[in-house]
Every structure is written in structure tokens, then in C-alpha cells.
Coordinates of C-alpha atoms and ligand atoms in Angstrom, one line a residue:
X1 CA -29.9 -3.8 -27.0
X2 CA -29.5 -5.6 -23.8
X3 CA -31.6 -4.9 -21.4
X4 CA -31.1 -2.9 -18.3
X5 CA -30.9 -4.1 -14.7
X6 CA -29.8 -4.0 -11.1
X7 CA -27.0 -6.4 -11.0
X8 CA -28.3 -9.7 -9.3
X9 CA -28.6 -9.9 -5.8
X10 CA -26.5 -12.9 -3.7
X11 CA -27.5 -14.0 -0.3
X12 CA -24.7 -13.9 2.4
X13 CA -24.6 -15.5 5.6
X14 CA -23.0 -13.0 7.5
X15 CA -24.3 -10.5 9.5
X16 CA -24.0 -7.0 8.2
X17 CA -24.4 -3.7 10.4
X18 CA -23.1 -1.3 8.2
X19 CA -20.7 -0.7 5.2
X20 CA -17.9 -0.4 6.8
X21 CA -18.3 -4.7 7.9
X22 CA -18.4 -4.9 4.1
X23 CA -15.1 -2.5 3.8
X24 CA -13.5 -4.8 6.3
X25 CA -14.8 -8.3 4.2
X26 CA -12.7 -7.4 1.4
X27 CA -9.5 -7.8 3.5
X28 CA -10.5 -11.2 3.9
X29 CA -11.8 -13.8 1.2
X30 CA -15.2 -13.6 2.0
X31 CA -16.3 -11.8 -0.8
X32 CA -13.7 -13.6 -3.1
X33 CA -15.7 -16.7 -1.9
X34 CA -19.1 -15.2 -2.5
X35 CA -18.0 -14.1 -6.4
X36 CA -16.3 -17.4 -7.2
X37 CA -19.4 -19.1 -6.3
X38 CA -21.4 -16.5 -8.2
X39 CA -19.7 -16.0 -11.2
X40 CA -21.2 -13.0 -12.7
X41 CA -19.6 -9.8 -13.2
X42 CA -20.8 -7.4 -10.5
X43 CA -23.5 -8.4 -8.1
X44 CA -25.6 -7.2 -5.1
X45 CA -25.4 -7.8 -1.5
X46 CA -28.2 -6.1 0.4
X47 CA -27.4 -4.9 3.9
X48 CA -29.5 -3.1 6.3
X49 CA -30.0 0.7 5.3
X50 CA -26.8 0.2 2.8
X51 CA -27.2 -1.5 -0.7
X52 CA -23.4 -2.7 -1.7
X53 CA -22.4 -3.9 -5.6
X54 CA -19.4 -5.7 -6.2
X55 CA -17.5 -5.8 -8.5
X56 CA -15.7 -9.2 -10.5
X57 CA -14.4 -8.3 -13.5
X58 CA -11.4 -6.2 -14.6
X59 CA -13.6 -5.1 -17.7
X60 CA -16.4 -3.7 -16.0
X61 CA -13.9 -2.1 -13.4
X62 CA -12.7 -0.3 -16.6
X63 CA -16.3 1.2 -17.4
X64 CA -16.4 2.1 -13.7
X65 CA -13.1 3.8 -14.0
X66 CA -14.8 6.4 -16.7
X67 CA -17.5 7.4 -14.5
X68 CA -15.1 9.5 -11.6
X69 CA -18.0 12.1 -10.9
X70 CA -21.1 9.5 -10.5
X71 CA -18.9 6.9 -9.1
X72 CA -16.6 8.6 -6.8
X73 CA -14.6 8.4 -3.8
X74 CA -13.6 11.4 -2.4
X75 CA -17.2 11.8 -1.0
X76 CA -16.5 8.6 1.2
X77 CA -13.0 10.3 2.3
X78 CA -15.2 13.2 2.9
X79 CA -17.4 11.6 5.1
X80 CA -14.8 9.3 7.8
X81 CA -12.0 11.4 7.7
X82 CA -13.6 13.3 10.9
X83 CA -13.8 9.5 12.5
X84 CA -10.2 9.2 11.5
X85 CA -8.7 12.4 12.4
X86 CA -11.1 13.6 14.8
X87 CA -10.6 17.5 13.2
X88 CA -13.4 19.8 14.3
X89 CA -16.9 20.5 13.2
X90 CA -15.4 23.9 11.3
X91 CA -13.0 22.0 9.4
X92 CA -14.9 18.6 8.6
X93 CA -17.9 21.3 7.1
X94 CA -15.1 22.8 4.8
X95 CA -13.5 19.2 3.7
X96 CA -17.7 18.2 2.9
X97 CA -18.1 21.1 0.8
X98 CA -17.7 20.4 -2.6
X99 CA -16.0 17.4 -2.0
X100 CA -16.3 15.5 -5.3
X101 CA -14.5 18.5 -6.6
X102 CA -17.0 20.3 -8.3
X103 CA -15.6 22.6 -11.0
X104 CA -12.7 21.6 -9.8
X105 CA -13.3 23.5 -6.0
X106 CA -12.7 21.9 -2.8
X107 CA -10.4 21.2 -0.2
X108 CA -9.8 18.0 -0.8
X109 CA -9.4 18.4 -4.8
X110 CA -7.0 21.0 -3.5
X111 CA -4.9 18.3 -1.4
X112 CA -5.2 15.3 -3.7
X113 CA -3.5 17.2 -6.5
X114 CA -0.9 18.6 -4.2
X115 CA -0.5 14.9 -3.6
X116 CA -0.3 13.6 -6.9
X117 CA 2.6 16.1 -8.2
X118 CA 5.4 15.1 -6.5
X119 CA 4.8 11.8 -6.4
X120 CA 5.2 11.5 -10.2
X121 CA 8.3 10.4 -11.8
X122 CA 10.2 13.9 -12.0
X123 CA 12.8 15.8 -9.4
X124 CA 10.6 15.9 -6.6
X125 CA 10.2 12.6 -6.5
X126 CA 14.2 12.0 -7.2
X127 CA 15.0 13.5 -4.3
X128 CA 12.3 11.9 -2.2
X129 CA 13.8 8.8 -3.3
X130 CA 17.4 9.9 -2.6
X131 CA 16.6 10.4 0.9
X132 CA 14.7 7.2 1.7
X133 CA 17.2 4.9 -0.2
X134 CA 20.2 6.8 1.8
X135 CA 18.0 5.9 5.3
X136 CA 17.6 2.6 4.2
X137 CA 21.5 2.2 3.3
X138 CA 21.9 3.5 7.0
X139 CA 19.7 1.5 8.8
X140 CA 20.9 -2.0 7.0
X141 CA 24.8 -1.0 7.6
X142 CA 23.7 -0.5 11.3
X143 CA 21.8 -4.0 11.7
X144 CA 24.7 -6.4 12.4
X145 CA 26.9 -4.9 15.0
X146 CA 30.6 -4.3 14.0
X147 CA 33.0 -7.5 14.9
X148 CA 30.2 -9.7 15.0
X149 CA 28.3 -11.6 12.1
X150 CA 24.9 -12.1 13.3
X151 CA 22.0 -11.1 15.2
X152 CA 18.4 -12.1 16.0
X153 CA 15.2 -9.8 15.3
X154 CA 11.5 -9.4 14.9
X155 CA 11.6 -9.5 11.3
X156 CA 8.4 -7.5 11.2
X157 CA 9.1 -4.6 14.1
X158 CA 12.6 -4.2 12.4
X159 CA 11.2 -3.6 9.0
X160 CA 8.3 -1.5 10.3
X161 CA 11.2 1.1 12.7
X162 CA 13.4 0.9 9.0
X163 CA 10.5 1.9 6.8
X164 CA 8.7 4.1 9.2
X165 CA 12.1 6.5 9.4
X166 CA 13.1 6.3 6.1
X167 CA 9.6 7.0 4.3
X168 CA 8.8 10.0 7.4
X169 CA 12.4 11.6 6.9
X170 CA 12.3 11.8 3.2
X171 CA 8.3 13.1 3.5
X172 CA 9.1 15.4 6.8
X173 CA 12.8 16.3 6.5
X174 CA 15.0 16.8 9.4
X175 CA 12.6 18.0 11.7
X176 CA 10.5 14.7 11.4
X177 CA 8.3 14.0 14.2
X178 CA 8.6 10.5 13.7
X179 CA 12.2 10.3 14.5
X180 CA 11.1 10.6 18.7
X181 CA 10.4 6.8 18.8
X182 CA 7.8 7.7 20.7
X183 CA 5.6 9.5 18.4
X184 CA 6.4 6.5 15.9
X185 CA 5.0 4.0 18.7
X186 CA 2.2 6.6 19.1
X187 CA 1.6 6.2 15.7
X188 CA 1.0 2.3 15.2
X189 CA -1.0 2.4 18.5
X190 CA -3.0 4.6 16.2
X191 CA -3.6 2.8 13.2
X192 CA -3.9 -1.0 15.4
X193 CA -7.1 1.2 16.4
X194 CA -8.5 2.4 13.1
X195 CA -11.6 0.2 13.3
X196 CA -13.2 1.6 16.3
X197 CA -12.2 4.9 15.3
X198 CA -14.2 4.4 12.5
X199 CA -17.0 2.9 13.9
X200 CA -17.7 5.6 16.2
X201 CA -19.5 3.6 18.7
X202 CA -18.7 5.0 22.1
X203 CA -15.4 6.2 21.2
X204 CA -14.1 7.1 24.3
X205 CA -14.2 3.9 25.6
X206 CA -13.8 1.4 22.6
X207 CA -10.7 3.5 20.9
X208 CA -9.6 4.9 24.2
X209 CA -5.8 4.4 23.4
X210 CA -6.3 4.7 19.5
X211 CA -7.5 8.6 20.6
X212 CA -4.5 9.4 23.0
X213 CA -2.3 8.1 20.8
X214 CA -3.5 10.3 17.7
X215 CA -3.8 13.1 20.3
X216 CA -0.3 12.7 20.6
X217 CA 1.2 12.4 17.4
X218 CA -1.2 14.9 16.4
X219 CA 0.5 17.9 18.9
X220 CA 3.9 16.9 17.4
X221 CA 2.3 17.5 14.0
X222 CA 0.5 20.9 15.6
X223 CA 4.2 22.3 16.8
X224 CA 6.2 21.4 13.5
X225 CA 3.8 23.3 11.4
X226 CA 4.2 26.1 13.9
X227 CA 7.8 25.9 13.5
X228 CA 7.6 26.3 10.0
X229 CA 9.5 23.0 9.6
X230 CA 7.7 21.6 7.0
X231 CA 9.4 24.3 5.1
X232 CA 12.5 21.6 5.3
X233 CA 10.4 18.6 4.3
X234 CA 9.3 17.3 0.9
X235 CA 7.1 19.9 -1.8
X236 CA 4.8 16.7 -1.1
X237 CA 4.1 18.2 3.1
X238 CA 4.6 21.8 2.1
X239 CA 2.1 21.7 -1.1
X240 CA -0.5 19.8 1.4
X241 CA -0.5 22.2 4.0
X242 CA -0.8 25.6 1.8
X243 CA -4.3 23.3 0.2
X244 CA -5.1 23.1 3.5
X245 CA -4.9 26.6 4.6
X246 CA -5.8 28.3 1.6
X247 CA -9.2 26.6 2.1
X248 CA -9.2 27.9 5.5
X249 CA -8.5 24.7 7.6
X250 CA -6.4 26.0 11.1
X251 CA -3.1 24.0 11.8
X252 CA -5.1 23.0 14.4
X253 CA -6.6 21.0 12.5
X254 CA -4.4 20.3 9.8
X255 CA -1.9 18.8 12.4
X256 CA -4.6 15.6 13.0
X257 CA -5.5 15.3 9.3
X258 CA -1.5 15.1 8.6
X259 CA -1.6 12.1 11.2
X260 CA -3.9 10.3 9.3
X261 CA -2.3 11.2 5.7
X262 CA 0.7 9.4 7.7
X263 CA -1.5 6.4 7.1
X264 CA -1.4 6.6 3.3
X265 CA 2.4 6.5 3.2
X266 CA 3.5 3.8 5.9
X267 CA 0.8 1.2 6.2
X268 CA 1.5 -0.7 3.0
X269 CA 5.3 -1.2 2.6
X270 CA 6.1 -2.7 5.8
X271 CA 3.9 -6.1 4.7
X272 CA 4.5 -5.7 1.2
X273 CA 9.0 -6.0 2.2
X274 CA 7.7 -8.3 4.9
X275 CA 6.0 -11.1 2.4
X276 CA 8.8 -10.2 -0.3
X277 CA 11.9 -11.5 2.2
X278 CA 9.4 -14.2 3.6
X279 CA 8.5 -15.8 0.2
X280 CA 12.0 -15.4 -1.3
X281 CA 14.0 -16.6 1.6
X282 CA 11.6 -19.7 2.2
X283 CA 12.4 -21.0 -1.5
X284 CA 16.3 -21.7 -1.8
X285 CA 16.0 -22.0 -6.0
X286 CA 14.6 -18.4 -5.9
X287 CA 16.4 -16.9 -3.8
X288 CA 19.4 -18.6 -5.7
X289 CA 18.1 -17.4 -9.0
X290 CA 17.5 -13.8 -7.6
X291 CA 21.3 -13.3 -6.4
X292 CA 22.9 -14.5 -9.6
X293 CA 20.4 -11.9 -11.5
X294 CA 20.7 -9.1 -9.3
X295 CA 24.9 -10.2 -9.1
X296 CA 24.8 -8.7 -12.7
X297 CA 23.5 -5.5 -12.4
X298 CA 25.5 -4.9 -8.8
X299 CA 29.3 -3.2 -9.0
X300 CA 31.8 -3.5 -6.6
X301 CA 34.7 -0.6 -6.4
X302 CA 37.6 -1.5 -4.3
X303 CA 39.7 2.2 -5.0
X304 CA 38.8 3.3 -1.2
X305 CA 38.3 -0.2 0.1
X306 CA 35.3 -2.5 -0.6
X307 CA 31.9 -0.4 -1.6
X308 CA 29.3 -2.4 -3.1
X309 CA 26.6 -0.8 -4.9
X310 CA 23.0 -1.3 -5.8
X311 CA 21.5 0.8 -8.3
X312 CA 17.7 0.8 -8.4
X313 CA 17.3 2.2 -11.6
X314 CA 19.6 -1.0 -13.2
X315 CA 17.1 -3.4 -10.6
X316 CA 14.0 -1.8 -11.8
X317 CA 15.3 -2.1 -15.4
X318 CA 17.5 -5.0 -16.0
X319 CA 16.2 -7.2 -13.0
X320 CA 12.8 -9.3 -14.8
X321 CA 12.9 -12.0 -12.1
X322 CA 13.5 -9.6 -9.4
X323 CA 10.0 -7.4 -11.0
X324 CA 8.1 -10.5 -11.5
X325 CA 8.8 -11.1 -7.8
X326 CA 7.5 -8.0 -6.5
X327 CA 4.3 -8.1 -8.6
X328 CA 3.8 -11.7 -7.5
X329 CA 3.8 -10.4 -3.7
X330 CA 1.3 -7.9 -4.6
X331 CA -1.1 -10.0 -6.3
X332 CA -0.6 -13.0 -4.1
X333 CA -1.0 -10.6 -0.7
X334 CA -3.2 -7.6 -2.2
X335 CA -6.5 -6.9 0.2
X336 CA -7.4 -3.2 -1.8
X337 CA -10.9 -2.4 -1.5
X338 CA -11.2 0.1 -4.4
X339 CA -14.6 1.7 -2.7
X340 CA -16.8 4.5 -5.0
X341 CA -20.1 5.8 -4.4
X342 CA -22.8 6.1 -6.6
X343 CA -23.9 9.8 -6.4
X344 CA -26.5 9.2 -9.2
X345 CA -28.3 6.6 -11.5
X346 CA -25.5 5.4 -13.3
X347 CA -26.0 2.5 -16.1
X348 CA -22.7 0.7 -17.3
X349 CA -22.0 -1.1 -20.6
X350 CA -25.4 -0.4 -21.1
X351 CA -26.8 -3.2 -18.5
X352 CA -25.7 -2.8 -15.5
X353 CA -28.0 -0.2 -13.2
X354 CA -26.1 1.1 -10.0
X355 CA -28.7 3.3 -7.6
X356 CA -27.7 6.4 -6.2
X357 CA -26.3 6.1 -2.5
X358 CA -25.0 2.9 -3.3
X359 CA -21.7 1.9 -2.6
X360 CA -19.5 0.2 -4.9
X361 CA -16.6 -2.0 -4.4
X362 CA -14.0 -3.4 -6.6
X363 CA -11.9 -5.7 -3.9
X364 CA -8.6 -6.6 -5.8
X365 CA -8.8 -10.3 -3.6
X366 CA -11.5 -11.3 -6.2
X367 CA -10.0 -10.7 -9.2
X368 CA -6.5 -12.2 -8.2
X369 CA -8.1 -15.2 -7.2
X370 CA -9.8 -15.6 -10.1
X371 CA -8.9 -18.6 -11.8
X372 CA -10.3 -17.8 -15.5
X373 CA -7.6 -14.6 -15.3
X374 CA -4.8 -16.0 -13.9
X375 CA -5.4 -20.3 -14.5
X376 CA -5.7 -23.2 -12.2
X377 CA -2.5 -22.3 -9.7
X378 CA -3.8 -19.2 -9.0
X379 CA -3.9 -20.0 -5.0
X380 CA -0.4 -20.2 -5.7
X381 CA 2.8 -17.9 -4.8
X382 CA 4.8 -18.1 -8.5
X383 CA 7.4 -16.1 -8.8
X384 CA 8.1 -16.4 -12.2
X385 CA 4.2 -15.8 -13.4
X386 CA 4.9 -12.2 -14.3
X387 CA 7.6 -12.4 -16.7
X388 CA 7.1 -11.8 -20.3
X389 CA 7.4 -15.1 -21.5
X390 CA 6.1 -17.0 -18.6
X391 CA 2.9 -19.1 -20.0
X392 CA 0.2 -19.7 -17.8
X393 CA -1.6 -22.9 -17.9
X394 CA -5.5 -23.4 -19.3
X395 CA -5.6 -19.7 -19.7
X396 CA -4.7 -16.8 -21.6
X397 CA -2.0 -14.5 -20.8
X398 CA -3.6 -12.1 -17.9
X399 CA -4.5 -8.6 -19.0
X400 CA -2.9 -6.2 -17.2
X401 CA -5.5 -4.6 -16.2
X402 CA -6.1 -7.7 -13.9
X403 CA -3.5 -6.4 -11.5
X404 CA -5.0 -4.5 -8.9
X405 CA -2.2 -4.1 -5.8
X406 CA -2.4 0.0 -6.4
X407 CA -6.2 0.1 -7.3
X408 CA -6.7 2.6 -10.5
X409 CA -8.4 5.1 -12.2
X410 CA -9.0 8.3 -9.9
X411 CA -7.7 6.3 -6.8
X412 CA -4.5 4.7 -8.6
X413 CA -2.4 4.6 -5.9
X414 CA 0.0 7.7 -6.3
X415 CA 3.2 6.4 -3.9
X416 CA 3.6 3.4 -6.5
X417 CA 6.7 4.5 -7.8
X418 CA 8.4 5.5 -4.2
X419 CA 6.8 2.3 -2.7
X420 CA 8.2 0.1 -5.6
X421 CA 11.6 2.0 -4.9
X422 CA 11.6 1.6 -0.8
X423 CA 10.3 -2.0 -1.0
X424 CA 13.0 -3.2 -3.7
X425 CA 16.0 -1.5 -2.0
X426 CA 15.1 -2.8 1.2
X427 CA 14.6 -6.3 -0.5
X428 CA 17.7 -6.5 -2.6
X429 CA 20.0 -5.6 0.1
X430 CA 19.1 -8.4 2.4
X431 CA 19.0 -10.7 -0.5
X432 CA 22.5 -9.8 -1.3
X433 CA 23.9 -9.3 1.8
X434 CA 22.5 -11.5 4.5
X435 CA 21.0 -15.4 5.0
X436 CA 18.3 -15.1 6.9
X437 CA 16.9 -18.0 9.1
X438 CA 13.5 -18.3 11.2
X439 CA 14.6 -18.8 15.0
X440 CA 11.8 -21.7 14.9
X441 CA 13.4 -23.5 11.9
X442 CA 10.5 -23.6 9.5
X443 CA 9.2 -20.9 7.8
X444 CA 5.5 -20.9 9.0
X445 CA 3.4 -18.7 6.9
X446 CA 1.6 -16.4 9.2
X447 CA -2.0 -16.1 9.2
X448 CA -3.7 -12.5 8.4
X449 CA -6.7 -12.7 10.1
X450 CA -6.2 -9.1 12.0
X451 CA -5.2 -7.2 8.5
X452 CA -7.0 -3.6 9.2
X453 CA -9.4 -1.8 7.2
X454 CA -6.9 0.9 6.3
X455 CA -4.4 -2.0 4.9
X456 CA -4.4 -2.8 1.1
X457 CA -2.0 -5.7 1.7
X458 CA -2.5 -8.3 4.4
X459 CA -0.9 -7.9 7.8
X460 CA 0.9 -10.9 9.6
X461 CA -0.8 -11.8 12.9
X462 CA 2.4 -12.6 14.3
X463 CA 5.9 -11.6 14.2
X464 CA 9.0 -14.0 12.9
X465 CA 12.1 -14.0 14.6
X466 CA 14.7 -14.5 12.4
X467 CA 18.5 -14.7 12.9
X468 CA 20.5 -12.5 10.3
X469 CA 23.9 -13.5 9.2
X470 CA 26.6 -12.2 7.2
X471 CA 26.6 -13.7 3.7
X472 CA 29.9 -15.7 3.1
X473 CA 31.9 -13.8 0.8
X474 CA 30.5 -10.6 1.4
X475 CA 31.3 -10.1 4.8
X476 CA 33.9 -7.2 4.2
X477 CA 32.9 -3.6 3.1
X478 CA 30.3 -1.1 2.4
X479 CA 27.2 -0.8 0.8
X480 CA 25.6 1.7 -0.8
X481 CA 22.4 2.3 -3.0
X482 CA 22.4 4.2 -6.4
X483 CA 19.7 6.1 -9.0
X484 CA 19.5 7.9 -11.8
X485 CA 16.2 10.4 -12.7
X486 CA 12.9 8.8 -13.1
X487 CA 12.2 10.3 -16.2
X488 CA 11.8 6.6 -17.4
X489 CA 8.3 5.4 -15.8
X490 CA 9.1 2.1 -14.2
X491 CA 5.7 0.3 -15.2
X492 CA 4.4 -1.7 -12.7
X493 CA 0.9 -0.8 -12.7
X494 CA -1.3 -1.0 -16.6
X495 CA -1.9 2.7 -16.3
X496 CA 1.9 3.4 -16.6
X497 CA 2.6 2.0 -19.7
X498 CA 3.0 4.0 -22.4
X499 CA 5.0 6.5 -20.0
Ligands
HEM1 C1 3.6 -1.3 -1.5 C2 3.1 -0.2 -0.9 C3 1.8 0.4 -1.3 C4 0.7 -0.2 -1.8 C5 0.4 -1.7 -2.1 C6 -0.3 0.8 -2.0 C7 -1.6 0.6 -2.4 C8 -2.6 1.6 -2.5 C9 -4.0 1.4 -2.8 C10 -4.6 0.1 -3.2 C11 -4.6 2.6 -2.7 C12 -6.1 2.9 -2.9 C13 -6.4 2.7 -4.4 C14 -7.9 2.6 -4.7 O1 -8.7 2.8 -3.8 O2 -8.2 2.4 -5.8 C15 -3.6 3.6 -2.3 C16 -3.9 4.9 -2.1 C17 -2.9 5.9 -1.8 N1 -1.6 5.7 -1.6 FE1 -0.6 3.9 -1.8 N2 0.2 2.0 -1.6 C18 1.5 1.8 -1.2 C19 2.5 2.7 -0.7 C20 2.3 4.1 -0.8 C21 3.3 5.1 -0.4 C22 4.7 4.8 0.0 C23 2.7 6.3 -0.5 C24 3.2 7.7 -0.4 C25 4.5 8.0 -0.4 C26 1.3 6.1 -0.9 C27 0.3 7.1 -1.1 C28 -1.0 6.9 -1.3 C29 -2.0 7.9 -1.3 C30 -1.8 9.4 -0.9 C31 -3.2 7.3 -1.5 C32 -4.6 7.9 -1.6 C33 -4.9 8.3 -3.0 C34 -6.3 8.9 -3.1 O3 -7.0 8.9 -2.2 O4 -6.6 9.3 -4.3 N3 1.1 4.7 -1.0 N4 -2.4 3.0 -2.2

């Protein structure tokens, strides 16, 4: 039998002052770095008063996955969503109590599986679906002014205002706080101020505008549950909030703790449509190759003029190019930090020993820059490296459990299949409808350096203006989105197969 040890420790050259620097180093390549030049499975890095394992290999992240009561992460929820939210003693003692879901107690079990049933493939999720794709459809048809034929935006801010109403008004329903464009703004002020949240270090001045700006959205938050509007929004708001209360949270304080929720839905779409237009528009064969595939699937009825139609199921189906794409962007631009704690002695595949009040990490940027998983162009943005009979060079074919975009086990990601949804609608239709030019000529891939710790895909650090222009040959008509029930699991992530 092997024998049983710490995982080794590596030195690092930056200066740590708490877990939460190593939470932010997995947005950035730092520890990808550190692993490819210490190749061992899961190692060490010591930081003042916080020991932190990390974790390299999509095996061993499997072992982890079987462990969700030792190695957990609702504790670490537990524990910052005060800093977050800022929700009152009263309530932060209630969401502490039992929060790794003992005998399956606790507020925050309580919310997570309110969470996790409508998001699953069924009617809720249908007609969460139905609502976004329809805001979507709305928002695209409004983007060129009638009579002309092009216009200039902010790629980014346009996407954000398209995905920010469309994902709120499906979640919230008509009374959505998020339609004032103020509370929206509020909103992003918010999250561009997670960190020093967070950090807690003389708040009031360092996250000065990050607090009014939660204060804020939070009121709006306070006075639709008041209303009793959520009562129009999704089972997803509704479910949440009767967790919340029946575990004797307020509404005052369920209104902040909604704002940060907020950040679950919105943060991650906006970059993943961002890099999915930027990397197909910059390569003319691809985005030639996309339009003759998605061309197939899309139908054009003429009886009451021109209506062209996209039907997502037929994309997410019949479209392998146009999936290979999307889970190209995801490895290629995925920053998840997949954090656990160790709540007790835990010893995996019967070598590795991970102390209690450790923290554990499994950032995704390791193991897709691996180049024993995915071969020698892993650096690389390939479209194509997800289809079925693509062949990678110098390497097997990837498992894939190697795909880490949505995290896993306990954590998977439970907006995968609405995210997949909003991201490819959004994505098609510009591919179909509209060439798209940066204003600058070139398309300059933005650096990510300011990518926030509550991101799990990297951020832009600057906007692109692009000019949009009516695709020749589709100038005339409508366009419209279409879907049938989910009942078929669109697999994107391992765990859904099988579905
Ligand atoms: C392309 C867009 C998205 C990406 C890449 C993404 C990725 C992720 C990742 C990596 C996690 C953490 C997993 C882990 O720690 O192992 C996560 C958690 C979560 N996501 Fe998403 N997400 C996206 C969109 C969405 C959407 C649209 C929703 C809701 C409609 C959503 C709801 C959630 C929730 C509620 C959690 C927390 C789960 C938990 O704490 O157990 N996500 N997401």
C-alpha cells in the first residue's frame, strides 16, 4: 500500500495575506504556472495562518468530488456571504448554523436545492428559457435602427444591458428591479467592487461605492418582496425566498442576499457571448463554416412576410461545430476556482493527506492548460477541438472530465443549461444576421488582468467598439427564436451524459 502523505509543498514567490489572494490567483495563470512547473497531482502552498492544496489532475478532482461532507463548500459560502451581502448578525448566525447541511438542515441546504430544481431540464426551466430567448429576440431586432443598416457600439456594455434584462426578466418577471437602468448600473458598481467587500479592510472607505450601490439595489429587492412580486417571477425567486423565510431570515435581509444571488446568474454570460462573437468574428473560415452549418438547421417562412427562425433545440442538437465552439470558449477563457474546505482529516486514493481547516482548490485554468490532457496547442483557441472526430496531436483524446468551465460535483454549476441557451441564441443571431467590424480595424485580443474573484470566466479590461451591419441578403424581415422541452439533456458538461 502506498504510503500516506501531505501533498508536497511548492515555494511561491508571491506574497500571500490570506486565502482569498489565493482565490483571486486562480483567475490568473499563476497557479497554472506553479503546477506546470510542478507536475504532481495536488500540491501545497503554505500561506500565513492558511495552508492551501491544489489541485492538478482531473482524476484526483474526481476522488475529491466523493467526499462533499469533509471537503465542502457551503461552509466557505457560509462564512463571506455576510462580506458580500452585508445581512445582519441575526441572519449571518442562522445561514452559519448547520451550514454543511447536516442531516440535511440548514438554510443554505434549504436555498441550494430550491436552486437546483428549476434549473434542471423540465417546465420550469422551459419557460425560463422562453422568456429570456423572447428578450433576447427583442433586444437584437431593436439594435439597428429602422431605415438604416448599421450602427457603432461597445460590444461589451451592449451585451452586458442585453443579458442583464433578459436573464433578470425571465428570473424576476415583470416586476424586475433590474429593468430601472439604474438599479442595473447599481448593480455592476457592485460587483466591480466585490474584492474589497470581501476583504473587509475598512470597508467604509475602500468599498465605499461598492456598499451604496448594493444598498441600493438591495431596497429595490426589500420593496419587491414586500409587494409580493416575486409571486410573478420564476419558481427559481419564489422557491428561494420561502427557504429563506421558513428558516427565519427577515426580507430585510433576504433583499441583500438576493442581490448577491444576482451575482450567480449574470456575471458569467456576458464574457462567455463576449469571447464567443470575438473569437468567431476574428477568424473569417469559422465564421464562414458556422453560417453554412447553422444555414441548415434555420427556416425561413415568407406566408406573413419574411420571419426567420432559429430554433435552439435544432442548434444545440444538429449544430457540432457551433457546440465545439462554445466549449472551446469555455475551456480557452475558464478562470473557476472550484474552492472546498477540509472540515476533517481526509486521505484520498489512499495517499494524499488533506488537514482539517485547509482549503482546497481545483482552479479549472490548470487543467485546461495542461498539455498532457489536451496536447502541444493547448495555448491555442481551436475551434474544432471538441468535435467527435477531431484528433488531437501527441495526446489521447481528453476525458471529459477534463472540462471544467461549470466546476462539478456538489458545485456543478446549476445555470448550465439556461447559460448554454442565452449565450448560443445571443451568438447565433449575430452570426446570422450581422458582420461585425472593430472600429480600430484589428481585432486586438483584450487583456484580462482585472477579471474579479466572483468571475469563472475572464473579463475584458477594455471595451471593443465595433460597427454592426446588416448582413447582405438578409437585410429584410423578422427574426425570431424557437424551442422545444428540454426533456433531452443537452450535454455539455461530463456529468450530463447519460441524461
Ligand atoms: C456561461 C455562463 C456560466 C458559467 C461559465 C458558469 C460557471 C459556474 C461555475 C464555475 C460555478 C462554480 C462551480 C464550482 O465551484 O465548482 C457556478 C456556480 C453557480 N452558477 Fe453558474 N455559470 C454560468 C451561468 C449561470 C447562470 C445563467 C446561472 C443561473 C441562471 C448560474 C447559476 C449558478 C449558481 C446558483 C451557482 C452556485 C452553485 C452552488 O453554490 O452550488 N450560472 N457557475
Amino acid at each position: 500500500m502506498a504510503s500516506i502523505q501531505e501533498p508536497p509543498s511548492v515555494k511561491t514567490t508571491i506574497p500571500y495575506v490570506g486565502h482569498l489572494f489565493g482565490i483571486m490567483q486562480s483567475k490568473f495563470n499563476y497557479f497554472a504556472e506553479l503546477s506546470h512547473k510542478n507536475p504532481y497531482e495536488i500540491f501545497t502552498v503554505n500561506m500565513p495562518g492558511q495552508k492551501m492544496y491544489i489541485v492538478a489532475s482531473p482524476k484526483l478532482i474526481q476522488a475529491i468530488e466523493k467526499h462533499p461532507k469533509t471537503l465542502a463548500y457551503l461552509p466557505i459560502e457560509a462564512k463571506f456571504v455576510g462580506r458580500v451581502c452585508g445581512i445582519s448578525t441575526a441572519a449571518q448566525n442562522i445561514i452559519e448554523k448547520n451550514s454543511n447541511g447536516e442531516e440535511d438542515l440548514g438554510m443554505l441546504h434549504d436555498v441550494h436545492a430550491a436552486i437546483r430544481a428549476p434549473l434542471a431540464p423540465g417546465a420550469e426551466l422551459d419557460s425560463m428559457n422562453r422568456i429570456m430567448i423572447q428578450n433576447i429576440a427583442t433586444s437584437l431586432n431593436g439594435l439597428i435602427p429602422s431605415g438604416e443598416s448599421r450602427i457603432h457600439i461597445k460590444l461589451v456594455e451592449w451585451l452586458r444591458h442585453c443579458v442583464t434584462i433578459a436573464t433578470t426578466n425571465s428570473v424576476y418577471g415583470p416586476p424586475n428591479p433590474f429593468k430601472d437602468r439604474e438599479i442595473a448600473d447599481a448593480f455592476w458598481e457592485f460587483e466591480r467592487n466585490i474584492f474589497s467587500l470581501v476583504m473587509g479592510v475598512l470597508p467604509s472607505i475602500t468599498a465605499r461605492s461598492g456598499i451604496a450601490a448594493r444598498a441600493k439595489v438591495s431596497k429595490a429587492f426589500e420593496q419587491y418582496f414586500k409587494d409580493g412580486s416575486h409571486t410573478q417571477g420564476s419558481i427559481l425567486v419564489s422557491d428561494k425566498y420561502k427557504a429563506a423565510l421558513s428558516n427565519g431570515v427577515s426580507i430585510e435581509d433576504w433583499a441583500p442576499y438576493e442581490v448577491g444571488s444576482a451575482l450567480a446568474i449574470l456575471v458569467n454570460t456576458t464574457p462567455t457571448v463576449f469571447w464567443m462573437i470575438f473569437l468567431v468574428f476574428s477568424d473569417p473560415e469559422l465564421l464562414a463554416d458556422l453560417r453554412t452549418e447553422i444555414e441548415s438547421v434555420m427556416t425561413t417562412s415568407t406566408e406573413n412576410g419574411i420571419v426567420r427562425n432559429l430554433d435552439i433545440t435544432q442548434l444545440k442538437q444538429n449544430c457540432p461545430l457551433l457546440s465545439s465552439t462554445l466549449q472551446e470558449v469555455l475551456r480557452y477563457r475558464s478562470v473557476a476556482a472550484s474552492i472546498r474546505q477540509v472540515m476533517e482529516d481526509t486521505v484520498l486514493n489512499d495517499t494524499w493527506l488533506l488537514k482539517k481547516d485547509s482549503i482546497l482548490q481545483m482552479p479549472s485554468r490548470i487543467i485546461h492548460t495542461t498539455k498532457a490532457i489536451w496536447g502541444d496547442d493547448v495555448e491555442e483557441f481551436n475551434a474544432r477541438r471538441f468535435l467527435k472526430e477531431y484528433v488531437p496531436k501527441n495526446v489521447k483524446k481528453p476525458s471529459a472530465t477534463a472540462f471544467r468551465a461549470f466546476g462539478g460535483g456538489t458545485t456543478l454549476c446549476p445555470g448550465r443549461h439556461f447559460a448554454t441557451t442565452e449565450v448560443l441564441a445571443i451568438a447565433t443571431m449575430f452570426i446570422m444576421r450581422y458582420n461585425i467590424a472593430p472600429l480600430t480595424g484589428k481585432w486586438s485580443l483584450p487583456t484580462v488582468d482585472s477579471t474579479n474573484m466572483t468571475s469563472a470566466i475572464m473579463t475584458p479590461d477594455n471595451d471593443v467598439e465595433v460597427e454592426v451591419s446588416l448582413r447582405k441578403g438578409y437585410e429584410e424581415g423578422e427574426w425570431a427564436f424557437g424551442l422545444k422541452d428540454s426533456e433531452k439533456v443537452f450535454a455539455m458538461d461530463a456529468e450530463d451524459e447519460g441524461n
